[in-house]
Amino acid sequence: MIARVADGLPLAASMDDEQLESELAGYKSQAKAIFKKLNSQSEPMCSIESGPYYLHYLLDQGICYLSICDKSFPRKLAFNYLDELAKEFNMSYGSEAQKPSLRPYAFIKFDTFIQKTKRIYEDSRTQQNLSKLNEDLRDVTQIMTKNMEDLLWRGDSLDHMDSMSHRLRHQSEKYRKDAWRLNAEFLVRKWGIPAAIILGFLLVLYLRYKFF
């Protein structure tokens, strides 16, 4: 699914067979809800967990590209797929996509390219896709992951600043623990031997007075 970030206007979507369309109807409604939450400050890439699926999205030049993938599907391939859609869409419709007069699904013909690219990526075990997985395409561990329930019902944000704040809190906690550990190591190095000598001396005195 492809939508405009500024107003959530759907621009294009892939048409699935009737059974799959029925299975994914609820998740596509969630995707539309995500489009409405996006703004210029949103995370440029995000994975949102919902039931057995991840809704992966990529923001590029004011357009959101979203794919609904099974949880077992590699994230690297999912974001590489979205990246390919973004490049082709920008090349074909980049100058038109921000026009205020556009109607919903104005670029539905782009489904031809979506379907063709989707078929290439569907089987993650093909040689071409295994090669993509082995390439250093992007560090997916840095991509924010959210839970759909938190996002829709608890008011979680998709903003970049919210994610930065979370990362800063995490880093601050890590640095605090590192500082405590280094402090402890320094004290052990500085006072460890004298403390051991004093304790040894006190133990000798104790044993002497107790048994002699």
Short mmCIF file of C-alpha atoms in Angstrom, two decimals:
data_model
loop_
_atom_site.label_atom_id
_atom_site.label_comp_id
_atom_site.label_asym_id
_atom_site.label_seq_id
_atom_site.Cartn_x
_atom_site.Cartn_y
_atom_site.Cartn_z
CA MET A 1 0.00 0.00 0.00
CA ILE A 2 1.22 3.49 -0.85
CA ALA A 3 -0.07 6.71 0.71
CA ARG A 4 0.84 10.37 1.06
CA VAL A 5 2.27 11.29 4.46
CA ALA A 6 0.81 14.82 4.64
CA ASP A 7 -2.85 13.74 4.59
CA GLY A 8 -2.88 9.92 4.47
CA LEU A 9 -4.33 9.92 0.95
CA PRO A 10 -4.01 6.39 -0.54
CA LEU A 11 -2.20 6.56 -3.86
CA ALA A 12 -1.82 2.91 -4.91
CA ALA A 13 -2.33 -0.59 -3.57
CA SER A 14 -1.76 -4.16 -4.56
CA MET A 15 -4.83 -6.24 -5.42
CA ASP A 16 -4.75 -9.72 -3.85
CA ASP A 17 -6.93 -12.73 -4.63
CA GLU A 18 -10.34 -12.85 -2.96
CA GLN A 19 -9.37 -15.23 -0.13
CA LEU A 20 -6.20 -13.35 0.80
CA GLU A 21 -8.01 -10.03 0.48
CA SER A 22 -10.58 -11.27 3.00
CA GLU A 23 -7.86 -12.50 5.40
CA LEU A 24 -5.96 -9.21 5.24
CA ALA A 25 -8.96 -6.84 5.33
CA GLY A 26 -8.53 -6.05 9.04
CA TYR A 27 -4.80 -5.49 8.67
CA LYS A 28 -5.33 -3.18 5.70
CA SER A 29 -7.69 -1.14 7.88
CA GLN A 30 -4.88 -0.95 10.44
CA ALA A 31 -2.55 0.24 7.68
CA LYS A 32 -4.94 3.09 6.89
CA ALA A 33 -4.99 4.00 10.58
CA ILE A 34 -1.18 4.11 10.51
CA PHE A 35 -1.26 6.44 7.49
CA LYS A 36 -3.39 8.88 9.52
CA LYS A 37 -0.84 8.90 12.35
CA LEU A 38 2.13 9.72 10.15
CA ASN A 39 3.66 13.18 9.86
CA SER A 40 6.93 14.81 8.83
CA GLN A 41 8.47 13.90 12.23
CA SER A 42 7.63 10.19 12.00
CA GLU A 43 10.26 7.48 12.00
CA PRO A 44 11.44 6.93 8.40
CA MET A 45 11.30 3.15 8.84
CA CYS A 46 9.24 1.12 11.28
CA SER A 47 7.93 -2.42 11.87
CA ILE A 48 4.56 -2.69 13.61
CA GLU A 49 3.60 -6.04 15.10
CA SER A 50 -0.01 -7.18 14.67
CA GLY A 51 -1.05 -10.78 15.29
CA PRO A 52 0.88 -13.12 12.96
CA TYR A 53 2.08 -10.22 10.80
CA TYR A 54 4.42 -7.25 10.72
CA LEU A 55 3.34 -4.06 8.98
CA HIS A 56 6.63 -2.66 7.70
CA TYR A 57 6.66 0.89 6.37
CA LEU A 58 9.22 3.12 4.69
CA LEU A 59 8.90 6.90 4.28
CA ASP A 60 10.54 8.51 1.28
CA GLN A 61 10.02 12.04 -0.09
CA GLY A 62 6.68 12.48 1.66
CA ILE A 63 5.29 9.11 0.58
CA CYS A 64 4.69 6.04 2.77
CA TYR A 65 5.27 2.55 1.38
CA LEU A 66 3.76 -0.19 3.53
CA SER A 67 3.84 -3.96 3.29
CA ILE A 68 2.05 -6.61 5.37
CA CYS A 69 4.40 -9.56 5.90
CA ASP A 70 4.31 -12.81 7.81
CA LYS A 71 6.51 -12.59 10.93
CA SER A 72 8.82 -15.26 9.52
CA PHE A 73 9.62 -13.18 6.42
CA PRO A 74 13.10 -11.56 6.73
CA ARG A 75 12.94 -7.86 7.57
CA LYS A 76 15.91 -7.10 5.35
CA LEU A 77 14.01 -8.37 2.31
CA ALA A 78 10.83 -6.55 3.36
CA PHE A 79 12.58 -3.18 3.52
CA ASN A 80 14.57 -3.83 0.38
CA TYR A 81 11.26 -4.58 -1.38
CA LEU A 82 9.78 -1.29 -0.11
CA ASP A 83 12.93 0.53 -1.21
CA GLU A 84 12.50 -0.81 -4.76
CA LEU A 85 8.87 0.35 -4.80
CA ALA A 86 9.93 3.81 -3.60
CA LYS A 87 12.58 4.20 -6.31
CA GLU A 88 10.21 3.15 -9.10
CA PHE A 89 7.29 5.21 -7.80
CA ASN A 90 9.43 8.34 -7.46
CA MET A 91 10.79 7.87 -10.95
CA SER A 92 7.30 7.36 -12.43
CA TYR A 93 5.10 9.72 -10.40
CA GLY A 94 7.35 11.76 -8.11
CA SER A 95 6.36 15.12 -9.55
CA GLU A 96 2.62 14.36 -9.42
CA ALA A 97 2.23 12.62 -6.07
CA GLN A 98 2.01 15.83 -3.99
CA LYS A 99 -0.68 17.55 -6.07
CA PRO A 100 -3.56 18.61 -3.77
CA SER A 101 -6.18 17.77 -6.43
CA LEU A 102 -5.37 14.04 -6.49
CA ARG A 103 -8.12 11.52 -5.88
CA PRO A 104 -7.67 8.33 -3.84
CA TYR A 105 -5.77 5.59 -5.70
CA ALA A 106 -4.81 7.97 -8.50
CA PHE A 107 -1.85 5.71 -9.36
CA ILE A 108 -3.59 2.34 -9.20
CA LYS A 109 -1.77 1.33 -12.40
CA PHE A 110 1.37 1.08 -10.28
CA ASP A 111 -0.11 -2.22 -9.03
CA THR A 112 1.46 -3.88 -12.10
CA PHE A 113 4.94 -3.06 -10.82
CA ILE A 114 3.96 -3.96 -7.22
CA GLN A 115 2.75 -7.41 -8.29
CA LYS A 116 5.80 -8.07 -10.42
CA THR A 117 8.21 -7.06 -7.63
CA LYS A 118 6.19 -8.94 -5.00
CA ARG A 119 6.51 -12.18 -6.98
CA ILE A 120 10.29 -11.79 -6.99
CA TYR A 121 10.43 -11.32 -3.21
CA GLU A 122 7.74 -13.78 -2.10
CA ASP A 123 10.08 -16.75 -1.75
CA SER A 124 12.93 -15.69 0.55
CA ARG A 125 14.82 -18.91 -0.31
CA THR A 126 15.45 -18.10 -3.97
CA GLN A 127 19.08 -17.52 -4.90
CA GLN A 128 18.47 -13.85 -5.74
CA ASN A 129 16.85 -13.19 -2.36
CA LEU A 130 19.49 -15.14 -0.46
CA SER A 131 22.07 -12.90 -2.12
CA LYS A 132 20.13 -9.82 -0.99
CA LEU A 133 20.04 -11.15 2.57
CA ASN A 134 23.80 -11.60 2.56
CA GLU A 135 24.42 -8.07 1.29
CA ASP A 136 24.82 -5.26 3.81
CA LEU A 137 21.60 -3.57 2.66
CA ARG A 138 20.61 -1.90 5.94
CA ASP A 139 20.94 -2.50 9.65
CA VAL A 140 17.42 -3.69 10.48
CA THR A 141 18.26 -3.89 14.19
CA GLN A 142 18.09 -0.07 14.26
CA ILE A 143 14.55 -0.01 12.83
CA MET A 144 11.96 0.85 15.46
CA THR A 145 9.44 -1.89 16.31
CA LYS A 146 6.02 -1.05 17.71
CA ASN A 147 2.99 -3.03 18.79
CA MET A 148 -0.27 -2.31 16.96
CA GLU A 149 -2.34 -2.38 20.16
CA ASP A 150 -0.06 0.21 21.78
CA LEU A 151 -0.15 2.32 18.66
CA LEU A 152 -3.90 2.36 18.07
CA TRP A 153 -5.36 2.07 21.58
CA ARG A 154 -2.73 3.44 23.95
CA GLY A 155 -1.73 6.44 21.88
CA ASP A 156 1.88 5.49 21.16
CA SER A 157 3.66 7.79 18.75
CA LEU A 158 5.46 7.05 15.49
CA ASP A 159 7.44 10.25 15.82
CA HIS A 160 11.17 10.23 15.29
CA MET A 161 11.68 12.32 18.43
CA ASP A 162 9.78 9.77 20.52
CA SER A 163 12.09 7.04 19.25
CA MET A 164 15.17 9.19 19.87
CA SER A 165 14.02 9.84 23.43
CA HIS A 166 13.62 6.09 24.01
CA ARG A 167 17.08 5.42 22.62
CA LEU A 168 18.61 8.18 24.73
CA ARG A 169 16.99 6.76 27.87
CA HIS A 170 18.32 3.33 26.98
CA GLN A 171 21.82 4.70 26.33
CA SER A 172 21.73 6.74 29.55
CA GLU A 173 20.86 3.62 31.54
CA LYS A 174 23.65 1.70 29.80
CA TYR A 175 26.21 4.45 30.51
CA ARG A 176 25.12 4.60 34.17
CA LYS A 177 25.65 0.86 34.56
CA ASP A 178 29.01 1.07 32.79
CA ALA A 179 30.09 3.95 35.05
CA TRP A 180 29.08 2.00 38.17
CA ARG A 181 31.04 -1.04 36.97
CA LEU A 182 34.15 1.04 36.14
CA ASN A 183 33.91 2.75 39.55
CA ALA A 184 33.75 -0.60 41.28
CA GLU A 185 36.73 -1.91 39.30
CA PHE A 186 38.72 1.23 40.15
CA LEU A 187 37.98 0.89 43.87
CA VAL A 188 38.96 -2.77 43.81
CA ARG A 189 42.25 -1.96 42.07
CA LYS A 190 42.98 0.93 44.44
CA TRP A 191 41.90 -0.55 47.76
CA GLY A 192 41.70 -4.27 47.09
CA ILE A 193 45.21 -5.23 48.25
CA PRO A 194 45.30 -2.95 51.35
CA ALA A 195 41.81 -4.16 52.32
CA ALA A 196 42.92 -7.79 51.93
CA ILE A 197 46.01 -7.16 54.10
CA ILE A 198 43.96 -5.46 56.84
CA LEU A 199 41.34 -8.23 56.81
CA GLY A 200 44.10 -10.84 56.96
CA PHE A 201 45.71 -9.05 59.93
CA LEU A 202 42.37 -8.80 61.76
CA LEU A 203 41.71 -12.48 61.12
CA VAL A 204 45.12 -13.41 62.60
CA LEU A 205 44.40 -11.29 65.69
CA TYR A 206 40.97 -12.86 66.09
CA LEU A 207 42.33 -16.39 65.84
CA ARG A 208 45.19 -15.59 68.21
CA TYR A 209 42.98 -14.24 70.98
CA LYS A 210 40.32 -16.92 70.47
CA PHE A 211 42.56 -19.99 70.53
CA PHE A 212 45.77 -18.95 72.33
#
